mmCIF file of C-alpha atoms and ligand atoms in Angstrom:
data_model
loop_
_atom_site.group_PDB
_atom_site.id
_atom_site.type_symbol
_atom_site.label_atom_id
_atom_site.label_comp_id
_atom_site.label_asym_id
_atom_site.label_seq_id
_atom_site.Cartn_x
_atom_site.Cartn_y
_atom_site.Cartn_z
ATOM 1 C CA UNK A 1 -118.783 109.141 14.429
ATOM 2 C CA UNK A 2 -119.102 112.996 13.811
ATOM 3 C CA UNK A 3 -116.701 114.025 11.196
ATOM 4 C CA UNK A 4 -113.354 116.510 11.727
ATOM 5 C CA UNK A 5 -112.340 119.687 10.869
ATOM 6 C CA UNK A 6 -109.471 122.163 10.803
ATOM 7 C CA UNK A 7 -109.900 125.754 9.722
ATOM 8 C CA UNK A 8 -108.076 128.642 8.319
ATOM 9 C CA UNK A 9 -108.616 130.872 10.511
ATOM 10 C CA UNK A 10 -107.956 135.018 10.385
ATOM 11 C CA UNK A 11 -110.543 136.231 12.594
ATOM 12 C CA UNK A 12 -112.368 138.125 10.529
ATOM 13 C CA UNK A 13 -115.833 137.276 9.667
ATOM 14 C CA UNK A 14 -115.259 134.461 6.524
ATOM 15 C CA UNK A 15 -113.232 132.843 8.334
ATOM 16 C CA UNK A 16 -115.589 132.902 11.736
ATOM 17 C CA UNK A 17 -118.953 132.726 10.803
ATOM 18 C CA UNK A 18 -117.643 129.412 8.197
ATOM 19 C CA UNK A 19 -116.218 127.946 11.131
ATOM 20 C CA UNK A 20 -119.262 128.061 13.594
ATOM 21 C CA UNK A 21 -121.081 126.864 10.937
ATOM 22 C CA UNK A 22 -119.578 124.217 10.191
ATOM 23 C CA UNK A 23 -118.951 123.440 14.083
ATOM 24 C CA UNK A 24 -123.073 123.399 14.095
ATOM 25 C CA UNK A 25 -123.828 121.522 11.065
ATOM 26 C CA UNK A 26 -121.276 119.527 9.659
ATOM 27 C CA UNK A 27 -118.258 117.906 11.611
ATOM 28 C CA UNK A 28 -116.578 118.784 14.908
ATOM 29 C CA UNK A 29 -114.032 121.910 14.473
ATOM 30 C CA UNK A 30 -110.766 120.268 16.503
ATOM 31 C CA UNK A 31 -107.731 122.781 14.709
ATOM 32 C CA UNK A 32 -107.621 126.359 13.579
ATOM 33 C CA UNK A 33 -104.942 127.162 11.673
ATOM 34 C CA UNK A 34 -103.450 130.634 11.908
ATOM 35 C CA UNK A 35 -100.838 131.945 9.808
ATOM 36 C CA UNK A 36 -97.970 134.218 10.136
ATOM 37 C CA UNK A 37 -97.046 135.495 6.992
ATOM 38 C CA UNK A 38 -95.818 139.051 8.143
ATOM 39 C CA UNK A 39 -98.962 140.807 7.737
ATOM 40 C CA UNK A 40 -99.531 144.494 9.601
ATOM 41 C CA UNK A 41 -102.499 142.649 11.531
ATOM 42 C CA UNK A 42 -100.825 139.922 12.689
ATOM 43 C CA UNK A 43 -100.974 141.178 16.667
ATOM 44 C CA UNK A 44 -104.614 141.936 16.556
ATOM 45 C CA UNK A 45 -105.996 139.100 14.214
ATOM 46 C CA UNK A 46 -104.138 136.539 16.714
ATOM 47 C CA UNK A 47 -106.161 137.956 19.547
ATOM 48 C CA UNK A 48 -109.555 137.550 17.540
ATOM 49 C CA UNK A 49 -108.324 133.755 16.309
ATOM 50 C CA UNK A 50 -107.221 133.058 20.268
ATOM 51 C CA UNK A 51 -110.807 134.535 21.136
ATOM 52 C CA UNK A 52 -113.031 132.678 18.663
ATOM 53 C CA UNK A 53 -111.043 129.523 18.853
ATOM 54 C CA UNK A 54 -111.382 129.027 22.393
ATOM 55 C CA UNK A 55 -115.153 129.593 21.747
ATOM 56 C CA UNK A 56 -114.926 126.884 19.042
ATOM 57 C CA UNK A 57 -113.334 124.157 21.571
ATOM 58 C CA UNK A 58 -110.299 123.928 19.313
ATOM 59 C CA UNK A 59 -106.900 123.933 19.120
ATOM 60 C CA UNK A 60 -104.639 126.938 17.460
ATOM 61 C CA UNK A 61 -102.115 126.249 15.584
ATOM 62 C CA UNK A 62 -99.855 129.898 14.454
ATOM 63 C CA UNK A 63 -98.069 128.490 11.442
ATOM 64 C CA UNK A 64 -94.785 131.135 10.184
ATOM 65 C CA UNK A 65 -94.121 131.827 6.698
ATOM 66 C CA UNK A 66 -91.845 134.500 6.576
ATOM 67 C CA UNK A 67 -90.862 134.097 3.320
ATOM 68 C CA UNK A 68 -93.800 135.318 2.103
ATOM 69 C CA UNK A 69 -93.040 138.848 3.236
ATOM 70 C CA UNK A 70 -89.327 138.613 1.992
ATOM 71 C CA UNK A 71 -90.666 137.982 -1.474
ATOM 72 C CA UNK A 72 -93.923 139.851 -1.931
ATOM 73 C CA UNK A 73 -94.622 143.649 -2.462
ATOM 74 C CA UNK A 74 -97.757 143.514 -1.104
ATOM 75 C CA UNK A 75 -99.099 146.031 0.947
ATOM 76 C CA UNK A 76 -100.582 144.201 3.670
ATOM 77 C CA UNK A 77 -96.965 142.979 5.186
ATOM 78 C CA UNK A 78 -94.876 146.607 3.143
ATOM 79 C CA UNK A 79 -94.510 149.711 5.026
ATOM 80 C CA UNK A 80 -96.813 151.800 2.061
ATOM 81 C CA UNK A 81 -99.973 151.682 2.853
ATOM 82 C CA UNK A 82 -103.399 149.904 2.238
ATOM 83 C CA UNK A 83 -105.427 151.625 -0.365
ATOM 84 C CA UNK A 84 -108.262 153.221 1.051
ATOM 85 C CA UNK A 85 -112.053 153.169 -0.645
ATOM 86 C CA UNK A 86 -115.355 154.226 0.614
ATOM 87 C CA UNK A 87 -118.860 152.263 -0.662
ATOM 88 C CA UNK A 88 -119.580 153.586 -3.589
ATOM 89 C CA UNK A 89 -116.075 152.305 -4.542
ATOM 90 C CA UNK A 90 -117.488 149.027 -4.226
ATOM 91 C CA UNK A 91 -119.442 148.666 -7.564
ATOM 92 C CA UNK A 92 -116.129 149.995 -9.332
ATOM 93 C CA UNK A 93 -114.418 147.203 -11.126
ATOM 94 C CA UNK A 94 -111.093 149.145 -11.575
ATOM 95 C CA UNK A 95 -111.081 150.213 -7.725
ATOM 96 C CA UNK A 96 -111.193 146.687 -6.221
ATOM 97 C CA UNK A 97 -109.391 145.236 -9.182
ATOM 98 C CA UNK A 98 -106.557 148.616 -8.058
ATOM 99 C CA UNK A 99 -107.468 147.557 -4.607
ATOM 100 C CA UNK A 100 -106.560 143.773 -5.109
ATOM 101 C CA UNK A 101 -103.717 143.850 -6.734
ATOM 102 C CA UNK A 102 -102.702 146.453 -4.160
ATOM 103 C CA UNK A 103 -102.942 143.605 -1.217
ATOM 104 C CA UNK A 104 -102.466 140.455 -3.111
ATOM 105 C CA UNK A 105 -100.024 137.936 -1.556
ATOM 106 C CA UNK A 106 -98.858 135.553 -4.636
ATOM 107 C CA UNK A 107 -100.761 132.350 -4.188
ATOM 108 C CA UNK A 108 -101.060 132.572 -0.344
ATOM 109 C CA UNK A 109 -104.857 130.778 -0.400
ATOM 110 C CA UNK A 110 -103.572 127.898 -2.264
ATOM 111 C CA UNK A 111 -100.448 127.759 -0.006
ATOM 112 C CA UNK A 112 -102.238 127.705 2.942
ATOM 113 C CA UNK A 113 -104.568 124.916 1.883
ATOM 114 C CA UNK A 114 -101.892 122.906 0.992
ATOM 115 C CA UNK A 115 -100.202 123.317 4.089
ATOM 116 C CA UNK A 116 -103.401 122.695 5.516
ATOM 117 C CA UNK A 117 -103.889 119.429 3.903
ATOM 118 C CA UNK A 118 -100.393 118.058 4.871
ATOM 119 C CA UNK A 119 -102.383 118.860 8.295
ATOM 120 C CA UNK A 120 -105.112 117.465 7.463
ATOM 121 C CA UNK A 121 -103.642 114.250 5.931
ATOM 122 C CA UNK A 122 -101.535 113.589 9.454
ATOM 123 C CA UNK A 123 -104.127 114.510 11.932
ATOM 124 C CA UNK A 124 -106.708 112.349 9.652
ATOM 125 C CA UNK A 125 -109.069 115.518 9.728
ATOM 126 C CA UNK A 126 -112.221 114.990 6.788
ATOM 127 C CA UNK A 127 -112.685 118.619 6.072
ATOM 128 C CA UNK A 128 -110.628 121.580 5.751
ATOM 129 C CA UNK A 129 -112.726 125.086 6.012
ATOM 130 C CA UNK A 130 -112.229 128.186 4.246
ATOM 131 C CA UNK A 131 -114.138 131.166 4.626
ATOM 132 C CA UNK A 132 -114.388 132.088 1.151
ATOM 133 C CA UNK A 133 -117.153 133.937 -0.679
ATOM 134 C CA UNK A 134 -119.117 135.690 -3.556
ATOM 135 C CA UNK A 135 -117.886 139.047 -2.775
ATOM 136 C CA UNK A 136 -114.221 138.716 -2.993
ATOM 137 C CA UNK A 137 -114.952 135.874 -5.682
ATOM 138 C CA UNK A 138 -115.370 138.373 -8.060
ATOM 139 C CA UNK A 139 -112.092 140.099 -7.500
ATOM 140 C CA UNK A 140 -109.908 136.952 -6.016
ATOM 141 C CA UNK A 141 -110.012 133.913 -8.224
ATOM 142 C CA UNK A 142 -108.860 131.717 -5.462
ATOM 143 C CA UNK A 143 -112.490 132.312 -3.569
ATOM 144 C CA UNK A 144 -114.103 130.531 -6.518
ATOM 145 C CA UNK A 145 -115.781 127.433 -6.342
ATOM 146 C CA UNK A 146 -113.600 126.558 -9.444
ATOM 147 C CA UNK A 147 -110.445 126.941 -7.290
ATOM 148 C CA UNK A 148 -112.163 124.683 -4.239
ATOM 149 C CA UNK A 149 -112.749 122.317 -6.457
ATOM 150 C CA UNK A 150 -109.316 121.979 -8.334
ATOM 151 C CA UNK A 151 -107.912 121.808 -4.956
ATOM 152 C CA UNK A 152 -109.965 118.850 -3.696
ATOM 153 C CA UNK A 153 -109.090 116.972 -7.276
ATOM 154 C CA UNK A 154 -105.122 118.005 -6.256
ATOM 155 C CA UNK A 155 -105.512 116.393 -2.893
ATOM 156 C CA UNK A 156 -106.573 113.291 -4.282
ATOM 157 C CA UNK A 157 -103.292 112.947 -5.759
ATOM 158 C CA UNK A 158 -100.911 114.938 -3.240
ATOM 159 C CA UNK A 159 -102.705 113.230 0.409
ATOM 160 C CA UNK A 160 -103.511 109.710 1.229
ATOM 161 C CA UNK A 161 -106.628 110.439 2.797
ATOM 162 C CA UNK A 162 -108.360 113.087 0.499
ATOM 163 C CA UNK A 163 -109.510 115.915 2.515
ATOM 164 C CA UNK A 164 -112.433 118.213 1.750
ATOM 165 C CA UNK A 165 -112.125 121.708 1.323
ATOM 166 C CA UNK A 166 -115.103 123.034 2.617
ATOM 167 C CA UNK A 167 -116.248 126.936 2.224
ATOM 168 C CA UNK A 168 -120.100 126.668 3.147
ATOM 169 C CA UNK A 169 -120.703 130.770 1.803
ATOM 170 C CA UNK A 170 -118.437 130.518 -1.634
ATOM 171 C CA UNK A 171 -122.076 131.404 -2.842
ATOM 172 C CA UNK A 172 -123.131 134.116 -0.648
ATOM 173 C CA UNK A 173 -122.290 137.672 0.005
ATOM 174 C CA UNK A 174 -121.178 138.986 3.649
ATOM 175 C CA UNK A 175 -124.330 140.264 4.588
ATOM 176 C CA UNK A 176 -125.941 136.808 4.400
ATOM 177 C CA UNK A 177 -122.745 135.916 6.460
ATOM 178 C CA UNK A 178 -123.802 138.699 9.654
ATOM 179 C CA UNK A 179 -127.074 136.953 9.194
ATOM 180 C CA UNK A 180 -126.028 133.120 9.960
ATOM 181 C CA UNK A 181 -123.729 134.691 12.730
ATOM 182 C CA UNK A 182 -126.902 136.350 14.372
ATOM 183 C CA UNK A 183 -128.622 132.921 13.999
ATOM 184 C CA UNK A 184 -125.551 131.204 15.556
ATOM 185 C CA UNK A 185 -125.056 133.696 18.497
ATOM 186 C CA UNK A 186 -121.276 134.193 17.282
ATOM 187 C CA UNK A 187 -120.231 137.714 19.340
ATOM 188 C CA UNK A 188 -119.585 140.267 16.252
ATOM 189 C CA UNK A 189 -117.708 142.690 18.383
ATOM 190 C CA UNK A 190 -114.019 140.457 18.794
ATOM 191 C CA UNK A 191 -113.859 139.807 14.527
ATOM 192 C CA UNK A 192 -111.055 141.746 13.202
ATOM 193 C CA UNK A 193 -110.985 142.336 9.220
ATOM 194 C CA UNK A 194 -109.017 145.091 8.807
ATOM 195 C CA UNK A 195 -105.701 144.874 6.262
ATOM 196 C CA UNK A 196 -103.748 147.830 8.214
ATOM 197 C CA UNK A 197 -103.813 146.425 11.676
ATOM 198 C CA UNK A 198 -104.494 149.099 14.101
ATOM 199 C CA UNK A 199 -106.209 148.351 17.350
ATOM 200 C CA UNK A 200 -109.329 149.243 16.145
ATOM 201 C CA UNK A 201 -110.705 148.838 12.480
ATOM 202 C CA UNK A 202 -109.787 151.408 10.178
ATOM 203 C CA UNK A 203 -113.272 151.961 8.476
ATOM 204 C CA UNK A 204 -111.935 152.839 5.413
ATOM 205 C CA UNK A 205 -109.891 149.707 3.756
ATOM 206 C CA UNK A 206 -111.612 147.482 1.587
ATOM 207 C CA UNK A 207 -112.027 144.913 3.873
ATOM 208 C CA UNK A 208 -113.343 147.094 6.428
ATOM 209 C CA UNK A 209 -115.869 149.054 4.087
ATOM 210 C CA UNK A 210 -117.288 145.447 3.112
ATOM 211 C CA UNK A 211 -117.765 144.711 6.935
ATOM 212 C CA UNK A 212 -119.475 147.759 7.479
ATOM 213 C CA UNK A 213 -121.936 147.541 4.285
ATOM 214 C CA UNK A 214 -123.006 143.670 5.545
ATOM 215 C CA UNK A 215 -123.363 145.060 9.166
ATOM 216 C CA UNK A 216 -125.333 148.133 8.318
ATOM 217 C CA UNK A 217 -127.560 145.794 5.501
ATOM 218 C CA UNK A 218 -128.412 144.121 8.746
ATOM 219 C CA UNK A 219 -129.450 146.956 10.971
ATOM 220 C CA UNK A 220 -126.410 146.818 13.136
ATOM 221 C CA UNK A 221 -124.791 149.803 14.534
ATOM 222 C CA UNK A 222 -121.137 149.434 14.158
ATOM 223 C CA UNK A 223 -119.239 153.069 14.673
ATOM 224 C CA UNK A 224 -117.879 151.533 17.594
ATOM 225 C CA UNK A 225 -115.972 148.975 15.573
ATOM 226 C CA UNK A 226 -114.129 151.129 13.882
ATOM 227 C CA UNK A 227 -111.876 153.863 13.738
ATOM 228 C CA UNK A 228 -114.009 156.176 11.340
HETATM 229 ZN ZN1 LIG B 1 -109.418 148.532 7.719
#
């Protein structure tokens, strides 16, 4: 019998283009898990994760942490605002290191895969998918394969069934991630991945400037995405 997954899903393209994968080549998607932790996209990554789910076959699940906000100073749920960078700010350690720290949630990956292996563990689902990769490896220690791996030997003390974190591009960059989606025929133009949450894409927060680099390293024309 074809194995299960559930996936963290934020509609942005990690999360997507790991989740069709795995849908094509390693065990049936049946859950994406979406979570509310009070973050300024909330509204408009729910549409994308509504969007791409249905497309998957599977069942959302919006899961509410509001304590997160209460307790962070983040600024992807705070009323300052997201950094802003442009490319060349990319191969600057101290900008995305500024940048990270800027938007870092306290332990929200490993929070979320726990809660997603309590999931997991009841729903007897095999593999849990994360949409992590090399890019935001090098700035995010919980996108390492070090991390997916501690968290598979935690689950095969805290679950009775062991799930599998599973992040099929912890190894690749986001370009290489546009490229799979192209292969798989996942629609680009629904992904949200900006940290500030307007209706359209910023263009000019990290995580938008790293969507536009992969896009254009793939010949895709993508003003229309975006604000600027
Ligand atoms: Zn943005």
């Amino acid at each position: 019998m074809r194995k299960k997954a559930c996936v963290l899903l934020s509609g942005g393209l990690d999360s997507v283009v790991s989740a069709f994968y795995t849908q094509k080549y390693k065990a049936a998607v049946e859950f994406c898990l979406f979570f509310d932790y009070g973050q300024k996209a909330f509204i408009q990554e729910k549409k994308a994760c509504e969007y791409y789910a249905n497309l998957l076959n599977a069942k959302l699940y919006t899961i509410k942490l509001p304590f997160l906000k209460e307790i962070t100073g983040t600024a992807l749920v705070n009323t300052h605002s997201v950094p802003s960078i442009d490319l060349n700010d990319l191969q600057d350690n101290s900008i995305t290191t500024q940048s990270m720290l800027d938007v870092w949630v306290p332990n929200r990956n490993g929070l979320f895969l726990n809660i997603a292996g309590s999931f997991a563990d009841s729903k007897n689902i095999d593999f849990i998918i994360a949409g992590f990769n090399k890019e935001e490896a090098q700035t995010f220690k919980d996108n390492s394969k070090s991390f997916i791996n501690s968290i598979n030997k935690c689950f095969k003390f805290s679950t009775l069934i062991s799930p599998t974190v599973y992040s099929p591009f912890y190894s690749k960059d986001k370009s290489y991630m546009i490229k799979t989606a192209l292969k798989l025929n996942i629609p680009l133009n629904r992904l949200y991945s900006c940290y500030n949450g307007y209706k359209k894409m910023c263009g000019i927060c990290e995580s938008c400037v790293r969507l536009k680099r992969a896009l254009s390293n793939n010949d895709i024309a993508f003003n229309h995405y975006f604000e600027i």
